[in-house]
Amino acid sequence: MHLRINSRHLEVTPAIRTHLEFRLERIRKHFDHVIDASAFLMVDKAKEKSLRQTAELTLHLKGKELFAQAHHEDLYHAVDAVIDKLDRQLVKHKEIIQDHHHDKNKVQSISQ
């Protein structure tokens, strides 16, 4: 999987990149057909501290894109939250794909 990281008002350090890649391994365990991932990390001047650090992540799958966004005081926690959100979306997508293929085989066996 190819990972592209963009940022605004933030320098992407090797530690941030390593943390993001490490957390993406969890997604690879569930679904290995991810073509590439795009991360957008930003720091805003929001009045609320909990909304200052933002992580957005888009996974490009075959025929579908999954997107999640998370805000937190700490960028590492925002990355963790966005990975959790995408992981839930990916598991749901995987179940839909497997159920779809399973129903297709069931219909063919009934018609024979």
Tab-separated table of C-alpha atoms in Angstrom:
chain	number	residue	atom	x	y	z
A	1	MET	CA	0.000	0.000	0.000
A	2	HIS	CA	1.316	3.401	-0.961
A	3	LEU	CA	0.927	6.096	1.714
A	4	ARG	CA	0.852	9.790	0.829
A	5	ILE	CA	0.968	12.317	3.679
A	6	ASN	CA	0.098	15.996	3.244
A	7	SER	CA	0.044	18.560	6.015
A	8	ARG	CA	-0.937	22.131	6.747
A	9	HIS	CA	0.759	24.231	9.454
A	10	LEU	CA	2.673	21.156	10.507
A	11	GLU	CA	5.960	19.484	9.683
A	12	VAL	CA	5.611	15.732	9.216
A	13	THR	CA	8.351	14.239	11.344
A	14	PRO	CA	9.670	10.704	10.968
A	15	ALA	CA	7.955	9.865	14.269
A	16	ILE	CA	4.546	10.918	12.922
A	17	ARG	CA	5.111	8.973	9.698
A	18	THR	CA	6.208	5.879	11.632
A	19	HIS	CA	3.205	6.090	13.949
A	20	LEU	CA	0.812	6.388	11.016
A	21	GLU	CA	2.407	3.478	9.156
A	22	PHE	CA	2.360	1.343	12.311
A	23	ARG	CA	-1.334	2.040	12.873
A	24	LEU	CA	-2.142	1.292	9.205
A	25	GLU	CA	-0.811	-2.231	9.733
A	26	ARG	CA	-4.019	-2.904	11.660
A	27	ILE	CA	-6.024	-2.111	8.545
A	28	ARG	CA	-3.808	-4.340	6.426
A	29	LYS	CA	-4.564	-7.254	8.766
A	30	HIS	CA	-8.293	-6.933	8.086
A	31	PHE	CA	-8.187	-6.163	4.377
A	32	ASP	CA	-5.153	-6.462	2.133
A	33	HIS	CA	-6.751	-5.080	-1.062
A	34	VAL	CA	-6.085	-1.427	-0.238
A	35	ILE	CA	-4.562	0.287	-3.272
A	36	ASP	CA	-3.252	3.388	-1.519
A	37	ALA	CA	-3.909	5.735	1.377
A	38	SER	CA	-3.885	9.526	1.592
A	39	ALA	CA	-3.420	11.251	4.929
A	40	PHE	CA	-3.968	14.939	5.571
A	41	LEU	CA	-2.744	16.261	8.916
A	42	MET	CA	-3.396	19.811	10.012
A	43	VAL	CA	-3.223	22.168	12.947
A	44	ASP	CA	-5.850	24.909	13.130
A	45	LYS	CA	-6.339	27.881	15.411
A	46	ALA	CA	-9.652	26.729	16.826
A	47	LYS	CA	-10.844	28.188	20.106
A	48	GLU	CA	-11.524	24.752	21.513
A	49	LYS	CA	-8.333	22.833	22.212
A	50	SER	CA	-9.968	19.532	21.314
A	51	LEU	CA	-10.475	20.681	17.704
A	52	ARG	CA	-6.974	21.979	16.966
A	53	GLN	CA	-5.282	18.814	15.686
A	54	THR	CA	-7.055	17.153	12.763
A	55	ALA	CA	-6.278	13.936	10.934
A	56	GLU	CA	-8.065	12.950	7.727
A	57	LEU	CA	-7.443	9.645	6.021
A	58	THR	CA	-8.760	8.299	2.719
A	59	LEU	CA	-8.347	4.674	1.701
A	60	HIS	CA	-8.632	3.871	-1.994
A	61	LEU	CA	-10.052	0.411	-2.570
A	62	LYS	CA	-11.050	-1.292	-5.773
A	63	GLY	CA	-14.271	0.496	-6.724
A	64	LYS	CA	-14.669	2.403	-3.444
A	65	GLU	CA	-13.101	5.077	-1.263
A	66	LEU	CA	-13.366	5.186	2.510
A	67	PHE	CA	-12.910	8.489	4.343
A	68	ALA	CA	-12.624	9.381	8.028
A	69	GLN	CA	-11.739	12.497	9.980
A	70	ALA	CA	-10.906	12.987	13.662
A	71	HIS	CA	-10.052	15.939	15.907
A	72	HIS	CA	-8.118	15.866	19.160
A	73	GLU	CA	-5.758	17.911	21.309
A	74	ASP	CA	-2.900	15.561	20.434
A	75	LEU	CA	-2.133	14.634	16.824
A	76	TYR	CA	-1.192	11.053	17.738
A	77	HIS	CA	-4.590	10.532	19.371
A	78	ALA	CA	-6.294	12.036	16.322
A	79	VAL	CA	-4.425	9.558	14.099
A	80	ASP	CA	-5.471	6.692	16.386
A	81	ALA	CA	-9.108	7.810	16.283
A	82	VAL	CA	-9.176	8.122	12.493
A	83	ILE	CA	-7.636	4.650	12.120
A	84	ASP	CA	-10.289	3.241	14.471
A	85	LYS	CA	-13.041	4.832	12.385
A	86	LEU	CA	-11.609	3.510	9.131
A	87	ASP	CA	-11.110	0.078	10.635
A	88	ARG	CA	-14.816	-0.130	11.496
A	89	GLN	CA	-15.760	1.050	7.992
A	90	LEU	CA	-13.423	-1.469	6.411
A	91	VAL	CA	-14.750	-4.395	8.443
A	92	LYS	CA	-18.294	-3.434	7.450
A	93	HIS	CA	-17.263	-3.132	3.784
A	94	LYS	CA	-15.559	-6.525	3.932
A	95	GLU	CA	-18.689	-8.135	5.426
A	96	ILE	CA	-20.840	-6.641	2.666
A	97	ILE	CA	-18.498	-7.986	-0.011
A	98	GLN	CA	-18.426	-11.452	1.535
A	99	ASP	CA	-22.204	-11.570	2.005
A	100	HIS	CA	-22.716	-10.409	-1.576
A	101	HIS	CA	-20.550	-13.196	-2.967
A	102	HIS	CA	-22.125	-15.746	-0.642
A	103	ASP	CA	-25.661	-14.825	-1.746
A	104	LYS	CA	-24.632	-15.078	-5.403
A	105	ASN	CA	-23.414	-18.686	-4.928
A	106	LYS	CA	-26.593	-19.566	-2.986
A	107	VAL	CA	-28.834	-18.341	-5.831
A	108	GLN	CA	-26.877	-20.364	-8.401
A	109	SER	CA	-27.125	-23.583	-6.338
A	110	ILE	CA	-30.885	-23.134	-5.824
A	111	SER	CA	-31.526	-22.614	-9.544
A	112	GLN	CA	-29.722	-25.846	-10.438
